[in-house]
XYZ file of C-alpha atoms in Angstrom:
785
model
C 32.786 -89.398 99.460
C 32.960 -93.068 98.430
C 30.498 -94.789 96.241
C 28.346 -96.188 99.033
C 27.542 -92.772 100.480
C 23.732 -92.263 100.593
C 21.434 -89.753 102.033
C 19.757 -91.349 105.061
C 17.038 -88.696 105.524
C 16.035 -85.402 104.103
C 16.669 -82.587 106.598
C 13.395 -80.955 107.806
C 12.955 -77.553 109.320
C 11.418 -77.735 112.733
C 9.778 -74.882 114.530
C 9.195 -74.998 118.224
C 5.752 -74.255 119.486
C 5.503 -71.206 121.682
C 7.453 -72.097 124.794
C 9.712 -69.572 126.442
C 13.268 -69.026 125.164
C 13.404 -72.158 122.977
C 15.632 -71.937 119.927
C 14.542 -72.911 116.414
C 15.583 -76.516 115.794
C 16.479 -78.475 112.635
C 16.421 -82.225 112.375
C 19.653 -83.332 110.687
C 18.801 -87.025 111.086
C 15.772 -89.014 112.282
C 15.602 -92.786 112.290
C 14.014 -95.722 114.023
C 16.111 -98.645 115.122
C 13.216 -100.883 113.984
C 13.625 -99.565 110.490
C 17.372 -100.245 110.264
C 18.410 -96.608 110.677
C 21.503 -95.090 112.162
C 22.042 -95.246 115.959
C 24.362 -92.589 117.469
C 27.366 -93.793 119.450
C 29.183 -90.614 120.226
C 28.384 -87.012 121.082
C 27.792 -85.133 117.780
C 30.097 -82.248 116.894
C 29.400 -79.090 114.803
C 31.785 -76.871 112.807
C 31.423 -73.335 111.465
C 28.944 -73.281 108.646
C 26.735 -75.958 110.310
C 28.671 -79.101 109.310
C 27.797 -81.942 111.737
C 29.818 -85.103 112.419
C 29.136 -88.119 114.649
C 30.156 -91.737 115.070
C 27.279 -94.170 114.686
C 26.101 -97.634 113.777
C 23.966 -98.630 110.733
C 22.190 -101.817 110.158
C 23.271 -103.342 106.738
C 21.679 -106.662 106.162
C 22.186 -108.763 109.290
C 25.116 -106.740 110.532
C 25.480 -103.570 112.607
C 28.311 -101.612 110.960
C 30.267 -98.800 112.623
C 30.747 -95.609 110.659
C 31.533 -91.948 110.750
C 28.669 -89.766 109.384
C 28.451 -86.288 108.026
C 25.377 -84.007 107.888
C 24.559 -80.306 107.586
C 22.238 -77.929 109.216
C 19.841 -76.535 106.633
C 19.569 -79.603 104.386
C 21.437 -82.358 102.653
C 20.718 -85.336 104.820
C 23.290 -87.593 106.426
C 25.890 -89.601 104.527
C 28.760 -91.917 105.752
C 32.269 -90.597 105.447
C 33.542 -94.124 106.096
C 32.086 -97.414 107.322
C 33.784 -100.628 108.438
C 34.360 -102.747 105.373
C 33.915 -99.902 102.820
C 36.689 -99.763 101.731
C 37.453 -103.308 102.796
C 40.771 -102.422 104.441
C 38.888 -100.746 107.316
C 38.594 -103.323 110.079
C 37.526 -101.135 113.053
C 36.704 -97.493 113.724
C 37.519 -96.012 117.130
C 37.190 -92.270 117.945
C 36.157 -89.454 115.628
C 36.558 -85.741 115.963
C 36.071 -82.570 113.925
C 37.818 -79.200 113.976
C 35.914 -75.936 114.096
C 36.710 -75.347 110.381
C 35.195 -78.709 109.494
C 38.092 -81.195 109.106
C 36.913 -84.537 110.221
C 39.526 -86.997 111.644
C 38.987 -90.532 112.896
C 41.072 -93.374 114.229
C 40.758 -96.708 112.498
C 42.494 -100.075 112.298
C 43.347 -100.932 108.734
C 44.711 -104.064 107.161
C 46.977 -102.724 104.432
C 49.904 -104.025 102.266
C 53.319 -102.829 103.244
C 56.546 -103.189 101.268
C 58.819 -105.915 102.687
C 62.089 -104.397 101.320
C 62.457 -107.107 98.756
C 60.030 -105.832 96.166
C 57.105 -107.664 97.736
C 54.335 -106.827 100.082
C 52.940 -108.253 103.295
C 49.612 -107.545 105.088
C 49.926 -105.507 108.269
C 47.377 -104.288 110.756
C 47.867 -100.622 111.598
C 46.106 -97.970 113.794
C 46.229 -94.579 112.098
C 44.477 -91.241 111.991
C 42.517 -90.504 108.775
C 40.557 -87.659 107.346
C 38.944 -89.637 104.450
C 38.202 -93.129 103.298
C 41.577 -93.719 101.597
C 43.266 -96.456 103.750
C 46.704 -95.562 102.428
C 46.456 -91.816 103.225
C 46.539 -91.409 106.952
C 46.674 -87.998 108.519
C 49.373 -88.869 111.009
C 50.459 -91.407 113.610
C 51.161 -95.065 113.339
C 50.300 -96.751 116.561
C 50.990 -100.358 115.522
C 48.507 -102.523 117.457
C 47.918 -100.051 120.260
C 44.499 -98.602 120.785
C 43.932 -94.868 120.614
C 41.074 -93.543 122.776
C 38.971 -90.389 122.404
C 40.701 -87.384 120.909
C 40.172 -83.884 119.554
C 41.557 -82.014 116.577
C 41.960 -78.241 116.047
C 42.061 -76.000 112.987
C 45.871 -76.403 112.742
C 45.400 -80.211 112.317
C 46.939 -80.800 115.762
C 45.521 -83.623 117.780
C 45.125 -84.130 121.526
C 44.455 -87.797 122.388
C 44.880 -90.739 124.661
C 46.917 -93.851 123.946
C 46.567 -97.290 125.559
C 50.132 -96.988 126.834
C 48.615 -94.683 129.500
C 49.616 -91.223 128.280
C 48.042 -88.093 126.947
C 49.680 -86.954 123.702
C 49.583 -84.204 121.069
C 50.821 -84.017 117.509
C 52.332 -81.033 115.823
C 52.079 -80.941 112.025
C 52.907 -77.228 112.213
C 56.392 -78.139 113.420
C 56.951 -80.909 110.915
C 54.630 -80.161 107.950
C 56.818 -82.156 105.587
C 56.455 -85.393 107.427
C 53.851 -87.905 106.405
C 53.543 -89.061 109.958
C 54.895 -86.448 112.364
C 55.490 -87.874 115.754
C 53.257 -87.675 118.850
C 54.538 -85.724 121.849
C 53.620 -86.673 125.334
C 51.847 -84.134 127.508
C 51.139 -86.313 130.616
C 51.363 -89.718 131.987
C 55.027 -90.618 131.534
C 57.888 -90.473 133.978
C 59.220 -86.893 134.017
C 56.355 -85.499 131.907
C 53.519 -84.447 134.188
C 53.746 -87.621 136.170
C 50.538 -88.949 137.519
C 47.121 -89.769 136.116
C 45.191 -87.708 133.572
C 41.391 -87.939 133.623
C 38.923 -88.156 130.801
C 38.218 -84.414 130.533
C 40.580 -82.688 128.076
C 40.443 -80.048 125.283
C 42.445 -78.401 122.568
C 41.839 -74.915 121.066
C 42.730 -73.291 117.791
C 45.780 -71.421 119.145
C 47.478 -74.781 119.991
C 46.766 -74.793 123.718
C 45.637 -78.009 125.457
C 43.896 -78.382 128.797
C 43.403 -81.541 130.829
C 42.552 -82.804 134.289
C 45.597 -84.132 136.208
C 46.080 -86.101 139.331
C 49.614 -85.986 140.732
C 51.223 -89.233 142.137
C 50.062 -89.989 145.612
C 47.384 -87.224 145.564
C 43.647 -87.680 145.790
C 42.648 -84.224 144.460
C 42.895 -83.170 140.847
C 43.805 -79.986 138.988
C 42.990 -78.414 135.589
C 46.216 -77.737 133.671
C 46.992 -75.949 130.406
C 50.001 -76.132 128.109
C 50.975 -75.379 124.496
C 51.218 -77.940 121.692
C 54.919 -78.309 121.037
C 57.480 -81.156 120.695
C 59.295 -82.125 123.862
C 62.072 -84.569 124.547
C 61.095 -87.792 126.280
C 61.745 -87.384 129.990
C 61.524 -83.591 130.091
C 58.504 -81.873 131.562
C 55.959 -79.963 129.481
C 55.713 -76.384 130.761
C 52.194 -76.046 132.169
C 49.940 -73.490 133.821
C 47.653 -74.675 136.659
C 44.235 -73.126 135.974
C 42.479 -74.601 138.990
C 43.263 -77.142 141.668
C 41.857 -78.803 144.803
C 39.010 -80.685 143.127
C 37.552 -84.012 144.021
C 36.702 -84.479 140.353
C 36.201 -82.601 137.104
C 33.717 -84.092 134.701
C 33.411 -81.983 131.567
C 36.062 -79.530 130.180
C 36.116 -77.067 127.216
C 38.666 -74.537 126.106
C 38.054 -71.429 124.056
C 40.595 -69.666 121.822
C 41.487 -67.108 124.545
C 42.774 -69.959 126.725
C 39.873 -69.854 129.061
C 38.726 -73.265 130.400
C 35.163 -73.865 131.386
C 34.460 -77.034 133.369
C 32.090 -78.823 135.760
C 33.647 -79.907 138.994
C 33.346 -80.351 142.747
C 35.666 -79.359 145.550
C 35.690 -81.087 148.887
C 32.726 -80.122 151.050
C 31.158 -78.089 148.237
C 28.386 -78.743 145.795
C 28.908 -79.340 142.135
C 29.510 -76.086 140.142
C 30.241 -74.769 136.646
C 33.607 -72.974 136.752
C 35.686 -70.871 134.407
C 39.329 -70.057 134.713
C 42.191 -68.429 132.838
C 44.389 -68.698 135.889
C 42.021 -68.255 138.832
C 38.880 -70.388 139.019
C 35.569 -68.548 139.325
C 32.143 -70.120 139.847
C 29.550 -69.393 137.173
C 26.753 -71.357 138.659
C 26.507 -73.788 141.595
C 23.990 -76.402 142.711
C 21.965 -74.839 145.533
C 22.901 -71.193 144.822
C 19.311 -70.191 144.265
C 19.596 -70.154 140.450
C 17.637 -73.368 140.198
C 20.274 -75.514 138.480
C 21.271 -79.108 139.408
C 22.585 -82.212 137.721
C 25.123 -80.379 135.680
C 26.078 -82.720 132.777
C 28.394 -81.401 130.083
C 29.720 -78.023 128.981
C 30.622 -76.736 125.553
C 32.382 -73.448 124.721
C 32.645 -72.077 121.155
C 36.063 -70.895 119.932
C 34.929 -67.282 120.521
C 33.872 -68.040 124.181
C 30.088 -68.587 124.196
C 29.058 -71.009 126.827
C 26.447 -73.771 126.595
C 25.877 -76.371 129.247
C 23.425 -79.188 130.091
C 21.666 -79.265 133.422
C 18.351 -79.682 135.139
C 16.494 -76.445 135.888
C 13.839 -76.187 138.592
C 11.722 -73.000 138.337
C 10.164 -71.283 141.318
C 6.948 -72.991 140.363
C 6.424 -75.898 138.010
C 8.266 -79.152 137.214
C 12.002 -79.569 136.804
C 13.205 -79.934 133.160
C 16.610 -81.091 131.862
C 18.041 -79.323 128.845
C 20.730 -77.143 127.341
C 21.230 -73.552 128.525
C 23.351 -70.635 127.379
C 23.208 -68.490 130.585
C 22.071 -68.570 134.191
C 18.497 -67.426 133.981
C 16.953 -70.817 133.584
C 13.775 -69.452 131.973
C 15.195 -66.799 129.666
C 18.432 -68.672 128.708
C 17.034 -72.110 127.859
C 17.999 -73.254 124.397
C 16.058 -76.573 124.467
C 14.699 -78.813 127.146
C 12.968 -82.125 127.572
C 9.289 -81.682 126.737
C 9.703 -78.927 124.238
C 7.451 -79.636 121.261
C 8.367 -79.486 117.569
C 6.665 -80.223 114.300
C 8.269 -82.858 112.060
C 6.589 -84.256 108.922
C 3.423 -82.316 109.879
C 3.194 -84.167 113.209
C 3.811 -82.671 116.649
C 6.537 -84.428 118.724
C 8.018 -83.968 122.137
C 11.776 -83.830 122.239
C 14.164 -85.416 124.795
C 17.727 -84.080 124.947
C 20.458 -86.698 124.764
C 24.164 -86.478 123.986
C 25.798 -83.030 124.231
C 29.653 -82.587 124.273
C 32.474 -80.151 124.458
C 32.572 -79.707 120.611
C 28.873 -78.964 120.294
C 28.910 -75.178 119.989
C 30.085 -73.173 116.939
C 30.773 -69.453 116.613
C 27.514 -68.919 114.785
C 25.663 -69.852 117.956
C 24.514 -73.220 116.666
C 24.472 -76.169 119.027
C 24.239 -79.820 117.985
C 22.910 -82.593 120.231
C 21.535 -86.080 119.949
C 18.167 -87.015 121.335
C 14.763 -88.475 120.607
C 11.415 -87.172 119.472
C 8.211 -88.922 120.219
C 4.557 -88.601 119.264
C 1.422 -90.331 120.429
C -0.099 -93.031 118.289
C -3.743 -91.960 117.660
C -4.729 -95.572 117.102
C -3.506 -96.819 120.474
C -6.328 -97.731 122.866
C -4.446 -100.016 125.241
C -6.226 -103.142 123.986
C -3.653 -104.543 121.509
C -0.001 -105.339 122.086
C 0.559 -105.031 118.317
C -0.419 -101.323 118.305
C 2.349 -99.125 119.803
C 1.431 -96.395 122.270
C 3.803 -93.940 120.581
C 6.231 -93.562 117.726
C 9.851 -92.736 118.701
C 12.641 -91.533 116.424
C 16.338 -91.100 117.341
C 17.814 -87.962 115.930
C 20.631 -85.441 115.576
C 19.363 -81.904 116.098
C 20.874 -78.430 115.424
C 19.620 -75.310 117.083
C 19.449 -71.921 115.334
C 22.093 -69.398 116.202
C 21.284 -68.468 119.740
C 24.198 -66.153 120.543
C 24.617 -64.532 123.895
C 21.799 -64.245 126.463
C 19.948 -60.986 126.665
C 18.482 -59.476 129.744
C 15.042 -59.012 128.344
C 13.184 -59.301 124.996
C 15.098 -57.072 122.567
C 13.188 -54.007 121.436
C 12.950 -52.550 117.938
C 13.259 -55.912 116.294
C 9.788 -56.459 114.828
C 7.194 -54.226 113.237
C 4.853 -54.615 116.243
C 7.563 -53.010 118.344
C 7.632 -49.868 116.226
C 6.560 -46.775 118.075
C 3.514 -44.696 116.994
C 4.081 -42.287 114.090
C 6.696 -44.505 112.429
C 7.407 -43.698 108.809
C 9.188 -46.299 106.768
C 11.543 -45.503 103.851
C 10.418 -47.429 100.757
C 12.686 -46.274 97.872
C 15.585 -48.734 97.624
C 17.171 -46.576 94.870
C 17.743 -43.777 97.377
C 16.598 -40.238 97.077
C 15.730 -37.126 99.126
C 14.700 -37.344 102.730
C 12.287 -34.516 102.266
C 10.328 -36.256 99.418
C 7.062 -37.564 100.825
C 6.730 -40.329 98.162
C 9.839 -41.988 99.525
C 7.979 -42.818 102.760
C 5.132 -45.042 103.859
C 2.757 -43.411 104.820
C 3.616 -40.795 102.216
C 4.619 -38.123 104.600
C 8.063 -36.792 105.614
C 8.814 -37.664 109.310
C 9.538 -34.684 111.561
C 10.056 -33.549 115.146
C 8.381 -30.249 116.011
C 5.935 -28.797 118.516
C 3.148 -30.996 117.100
C 4.664 -34.271 116.065
C 7.403 -36.658 117.281
C 7.984 -39.066 114.345
C 10.301 -42.087 113.913
C 12.215 -42.645 110.660
C 12.647 -46.319 109.897
C 14.987 -47.800 107.231
C 14.407 -51.474 106.616
C 14.522 -52.073 102.803
C 17.300 -54.329 101.543
C 20.264 -53.266 99.375
C 22.508 -50.249 99.534
C 21.257 -46.725 98.919
C 21.923 -43.073 99.742
C 19.431 -40.686 101.307
C 20.218 -36.966 100.937
C 19.367 -35.295 104.301
C 20.355 -31.588 104.160
C 18.261 -30.670 107.229
C 16.050 -33.053 109.239
C 14.714 -33.680 112.754
C 12.918 -36.761 114.097
C 12.244 -38.288 117.530
C 13.975 -41.559 116.618
C 16.058 -43.163 113.827
C 15.777 -46.978 113.301
C 17.844 -48.998 110.912
C 16.735 -52.657 110.748
C 18.396 -54.006 107.574
C 20.013 -52.911 104.386
C 22.813 -50.357 103.992
C 21.612 -46.761 104.210
C 24.028 -43.858 103.667
C 22.874 -40.477 105.159
C 24.487 -37.657 103.367
C 23.714 -35.292 106.179
C 23.696 -31.526 106.403
C 22.303 -31.436 109.965
C 20.142 -34.236 111.339
C 18.874 -34.070 114.927
C 17.352 -37.186 116.643
C 15.978 -36.109 120.016
C 14.572 -38.969 122.038
C 16.117 -38.906 125.500
C 15.011 -42.362 126.633
C 17.677 -45.067 127.361
C 15.114 -47.864 126.637
C 13.981 -46.214 123.366
C 17.261 -44.738 122.124
C 17.267 -41.943 119.620
C 19.344 -44.105 117.208
C 18.814 -47.869 117.154
C 20.455 -50.309 114.694
C 19.279 -53.834 114.603
C 19.711 -57.189 112.818
C 22.002 -56.655 109.836
C 21.326 -52.946 109.474
C 24.172 -50.674 108.440
C 24.141 -46.833 108.859
C 26.782 -44.761 107.049
C 27.200 -41.069 107.918
C 29.371 -39.479 105.182
C 28.714 -35.773 105.544
C 27.564 -33.071 107.865
C 26.539 -33.374 111.516
C 24.341 -35.999 113.229
C 22.986 -35.019 116.704
C 21.475 -37.777 118.910
C 21.126 -38.549 122.614
C 21.464 -42.251 123.213
C 22.468 -44.863 120.577
C 22.456 -48.635 120.501
C 24.254 -50.533 117.736
C 23.013 -54.139 117.987
C 19.560 -53.650 119.628
C 17.579 -56.714 118.605
C 17.709 -60.501 118.216
C 19.419 -61.663 115.057
C 19.895 -64.716 112.949
C 23.299 -66.360 112.951
C 26.061 -64.166 111.641
C 24.141 -60.944 111.497
C 25.926 -57.791 112.820
C 24.455 -54.281 113.160
C 26.940 -51.608 112.099
C 27.452 -47.872 112.044
C 30.222 -46.208 109.979
C 31.306 -42.543 110.434
C 33.427 -41.368 107.542
C 35.345 -38.371 106.295
C 37.023 -35.295 107.599
C 34.653 -32.637 109.012
C 31.871 -35.139 109.724
C 30.639 -35.105 113.291
C 28.356 -37.251 115.426
C 27.457 -35.802 118.855
C 25.774 -38.272 121.228
C 25.880 -36.701 124.777
C 24.196 -39.677 126.394
C 25.209 -43.420 126.196
C 26.411 -45.272 123.068
C 26.192 -49.057 123.237
C 27.977 -51.293 120.662
C 26.798 -54.870 121.084
C 23.601 -54.459 123.088
C 21.053 -57.288 122.707
C 22.936 -58.479 119.592
C 26.294 -58.086 117.915
C 27.372 -54.562 116.942
C 30.216 -52.861 115.129
C 31.350 -49.168 114.877
C 33.843 -47.665 112.519
C 35.267 -44.130 112.883
C 37.506 -43.633 109.901
C 39.230 -41.070 107.591
C 39.012 -37.970 109.852
C 35.599 -37.610 111.455
C 34.839 -36.761 115.092
C 32.600 -38.853 117.370
C 31.672 -37.427 120.800
C 29.768 -39.508 123.401
C 28.939 -38.968 127.032
C 29.390 -42.577 127.910
C 30.124 -45.773 125.874
C 29.828 -49.529 126.411
C 31.249 -52.104 124.020
C 29.979 -55.678 124.511
C 26.999 -55.537 126.882
C 24.915 -58.689 126.226
C 26.580 -59.546 122.879
C 29.880 -58.988 121.203
C 30.778 -55.402 120.312
C 33.633 -54.124 118.109
C 34.897 -50.553 117.483
C 37.673 -49.341 115.145
C 39.006 -45.768 115.154
C 41.369 -45.396 112.259
C 43.059 -42.816 110.000
C 44.713 -39.438 110.632
C 42.494 -36.987 112.521
C 39.842 -39.565 113.326
C 38.784 -38.836 116.932
C 36.567 -40.427 119.539
C 36.036 -38.457 122.649
C 33.955 -39.952 125.455
C 33.428 -39.931 129.126
C 33.476 -43.372 130.692
C 34.249 -46.207 128.285
C 33.827 -49.941 129.149
C 35.242 -52.392 126.654
C 33.930 -55.859 127.472
C 31.202 -54.443 129.712
C 29.567 -57.804 130.518
C 30.182 -59.716 127.297
C 33.022 -59.623 124.688
C 34.177 -56.278 123.394
C 37.095 -54.871 121.479
C 38.496 -51.408 120.517
C 41.209 -50.937 117.938
C 42.941 -47.552 117.456
C 45.071 -47.689 114.354
C 46.623 -45.869 111.433
C 46.901 -42.492 113.311
C 43.445 -42.624 114.931
C 42.929 -41.128 118.419
C 40.634 -42.110 121.238
C 40.471 -39.691 124.249
C 38.446 -41.046 127.178
C 37.963 -39.812 130.726
C 37.708 -43.250 132.361
C 38.532 -46.631 130.780
C 37.645 -50.105 131.992
C 38.784 -53.059 129.852
C 37.033 -56.332 130.853
C 34.727 -55.536 133.715
C 32.168 -57.656 135.616
C 31.842 -60.846 133.624
C 33.140 -59.235 130.418
C 36.095 -59.978 128.137
C 37.710 -56.887 126.719
C 40.606 -56.116 124.447
C 42.077 -52.692 123.451
C 44.740 -52.450 120.787
C 46.645 -49.292 119.873
C 48.564 -50.027 116.734
C 50.912 -47.870 114.669
C 52.825 -44.550 114.862
C 50.562 -41.563 115.676
C 47.836 -43.926 116.982
C 46.959 -42.739 120.498
C 44.730 -43.613 123.420
C 44.556 -40.991 126.217
C 42.881 -41.562 129.601
C 42.403 -38.240 131.416
C 40.858 -39.163 134.725
C 42.636 -42.449 135.349
C 43.055 -42.710 139.130
C 41.174 -46.011 139.975
C 39.343 -45.496 136.717
C 41.849 -47.024 134.271
C 41.582 -50.844 134.699
C 42.525 -53.843 132.636
C 40.629 -56.801 134.050
C 38.204 -55.821 136.865
C 35.991 -57.779 139.165
C 35.389 -61.105 137.471
C 36.382 -59.721 134.052
C 39.279 -60.351 131.732
C 41.080 -57.561 129.992
C 43.960 -57.055 127.642
C 45.726 -53.837 126.499
C 48.070 -54.121 123.530
C 50.352 -51.297 122.314
C 52.380 -52.101 119.274
C 54.209 -50.763 116.210
C 54.808 -47.306 117.657
C 51.402 -46.805 119.223
C 51.094 -44.708 122.426
C 48.833 -44.986 125.470
C 49.000 -42.231 128.077
C 47.265 -41.575 131.450
C 47.195 -37.998 132.566
C 45.906 -36.244 135.613
C 46.390 -38.432 138.701
C 47.798 -41.100 136.346
C 47.209 -44.625 137.412
C 46.751 -47.997 135.750
C 45.420 -51.123 137.464
C 46.026 -54.483 135.824
C 44.064 -57.436 137.277
C 42.094 -55.364 139.766
C 40.529 -57.282 142.627
C 38.346 -60.456 142.942
C 38.862 -63.018 140.180
C 40.018 -60.416 137.559
C 42.688 -61.234 134.969
C 44.534 -58.449 133.181
C 47.399 -58.262 130.705
C 49.331 -55.427 129.104
C 51.693 -55.869 126.195
C 53.890 -53.038 125.000
C 55.966 -54.225 121.988
C 58.025 -53.036 119.123
C 58.326 -49.744 117.161
C 57.282 -48.202 113.856
C 59.850 -48.950 111.160
C 59.038 -45.800 109.197
C 59.292 -43.239 112.016
C 61.286 -45.239 114.668
C 58.596 -44.270 117.146
C 58.636 -46.691 120.179
C 55.450 -48.335 121.382
C 54.884 -46.539 124.679
C 52.792 -46.747 127.809
C 53.149 -43.438 129.655
C 51.760 -43.027 133.158
C 52.643 -39.387 133.763
C 55.373 -39.382 136.370
C 54.874 -35.726 137.043
C 51.478 -36.408 138.752
C 50.944 -39.814 140.235
C 52.286 -42.243 137.589
C 51.205 -45.438 139.505
C 51.277 -48.941 138.000
C 49.338 -51.517 140.073
C 49.644 -55.096 138.734
C 47.654 -57.831 140.484
C 45.631 -56.681 143.479
C 43.003 -58.045 145.798
C 42.144 -61.700 146.450
C 42.207 -63.457 143.103
C 43.416 -60.466 141.037
C 46.025 -61.550 138.590
C 47.937 -59.204 136.318
C 50.981 -59.275 134.009
C 52.825 -56.604 131.945
C 55.131 -57.557 129.033
C 57.539 -55.026 127.602
C 59.155 -56.566 124.475
C 60.963 -55.786 121.264
C 61.983 -52.237 122.188
C 58.730 -51.234 123.915
C 58.789 -48.564 126.666
C 56.779 -48.096 129.840
C 57.143 -44.957 131.915
C 55.862 -44.698 135.537
C 56.699 -43.082 138.857
C 55.839 -45.928 141.214
C 54.677 -49.527 141.043
C 53.240 -52.276 143.183
C 53.218 -55.900 141.890
C 51.117 -58.372 143.756
C 49.196 -56.298 146.276
C 46.773 -57.541 149.012
C 46.761 -61.231 147.923
C 47.051 -60.380 144.321
C 49.513 -61.817 141.728
C 51.470 -59.439 139.559
C 54.416 -59.873 137.252
C 56.386 -57.648 134.849
C 58.596 -59.000 132.076
C 61.095 -56.818 130.278
C 62.589 -58.696 127.284
C 64.756 -58.157 124.219
C 65.254 -55.087 122.089
C 63.935 -53.464 118.898
C 65.487 -50.976 116.468
C 68.709 -51.235 118.548
C 66.934 -49.992 121.617
C 66.427 -52.239 124.656
C 62.884 -52.889 125.951
C 62.669 -50.557 128.863
C 60.706 -49.849 132.033
C 61.452 -46.462 133.569
C 60.092 -46.324 137.021
C 61.401 -43.230 138.780
C 60.151 -43.927 142.335
C 59.287 -46.838 144.561
C 58.823 -50.322 143.263
C 57.240 -53.020 145.516
C 56.958 -56.697 144.345
C 54.878 -58.881 146.605
C 53.164 -56.612 149.189
C 50.973 -59.107 150.990
C 50.748 -60.862 147.650
C 53.030 -62.376 145.026
C 54.931 -60.259 142.571
C 58.011 -60.482 140.365
C 60.095 -58.571 137.815
C 61.967 -60.530 135.161
C 64.485 -58.794 132.877
C 66.152 -60.831 130.174
C 67.547 -60.952 126.611
C 68.825 -57.392 126.745
C 65.821 -55.751 128.312
């Protein structure tokens, strides 16, 4: 920060008055143009940790000076990173951008001294990218006198931008890290390289993929395309994937780290809609579809895939309001809207939402936007022109972490939600469950013929509770890390809505001994602050947890489950990622999870990892169903996943979901019974399977085994919009009896590539293989596969 950096305003915590579904809001900057404050000239951007960046203009003396400004959610005010004339070499500041890890880049014209080759210097005007106020330390690029338009930067310091020469370009420091100014590589707009016109909407993610809106020569309709950041030779095409086509226009575009594009567009004869696509476009919300949304403005997707969008919402009764939303229930999923009231400097203001852009959402659930807040002047009576009717401040605002939308108000999150006969543990040093003094009220909770008590753990810190023999109606863990050294503990509530075990906020439950018996369990069962995750850990050989009902990991809030070092978990049904992200890891020799139906990515984001010799045995497995995004990874020799009732019940990508199954380093996935695997199953589903490599210690091949002795059927890409792909690489093995690729308007492909441990990647299909049965299908075998 250079010497002229000053704090413009002290950040104030702002609490919304009780209006439905509003987030808590912080004011990062508030200024009046009449007072010579900063005016905002670009959509603000937010990084992880709450760092905020925007381009603005500040009145200094008689001049309005352009600058790039930095602020932080939670305090610290706003300070200039750089302003025109400070240092004096900076002549003009064009676009500015920030990566999700907080690196700020900007384009500026600088008048600097360059060596003339004869030991002297001459002044030269240059256009370069910078990350700080040193005019002689550009990030990359030297564009002479050409202008550089809006651009974005990712965590790998790669840039996607627009040049006045009429092309879309990327840079790749990862390819040439030793170069002071690595070259720019053209993505579109030059003869032979995606010829045609690119439109304003474009995005880059943190896995070096770019997306943009393209109009081919002579065409009136546009498409959304995606490619990877890599150097290409001038005149050779960049390899692209068309994510969606046939649009009259696409206005706003954002790209998450899974490669999913979310955008606002309109097709001929249709109304404006919010779309998503990883290869097949699906409508998330459309004007006139009965959801009450219109006037879609901009969309922002966090790196992890959370969606925020600006629109106008018209409820069944009451006035329309424009604002920012996180889901498609306009009342429940509103983050902030015009007319929301907040308190700033002890005065009540009404807020108006202004600029909101594609880089406005971070993975902590915080959203940044520009806007105004206004309050009435109590002295105004309409009789004097010198007395203003109201006071108006321009501002930069950050919402609290809002996460994923929930269906209803989360239960078990506040004391007033606690059921009758709740006993709260009060000894943060730990102790015996059966000691009355450790509880408030001072009585041991029980479940018997006379009482049905709830045991609540909500004190901070980490502590151990010895529980040789106990029984309660419910077990709640709200915060802190409680280890139950169990002999036998039975929790008997049978209600789905009031589960026998409920873990909320940042609560962590460890089970390290004995047997826990419950009925239904939710890990992540309440609203949380940004970054909080509810967790359950099941440790040690001989330890068991029997839950014959439903287990949910990632219910109303984020949840995580570990099954490690030899225990056994048994569930009747399980869902990972329902309304918030859910994660499960099963690891270590003899660690076993047995369940009936398992959905990973039920309707939000979910993941399951089986590693280091762990075993998951499920009856039915759905990876990425409905609107969910699911990933299952089986990693390492002796790590196994078994699906026992797989016919039409083993799917990777189903409905409108996205699913991925990864088998690597000697892991094994097998389907028994009427063995069948469907990849990209119907509607707008997207599914992928990767079977790669081997275990170096045991030489075990990574294997997907669809029992050929029963049915052994591999279905890849089925139904209108279903898209599936299977990759077999680096010595991986897939065994099946019959296969259909691209069935009933689906799209299905299998790639067999390379070798590992001197063994070719191999697909053994002992019966019929059909590619393109009323759809599109292919098999590609290469590089020794």
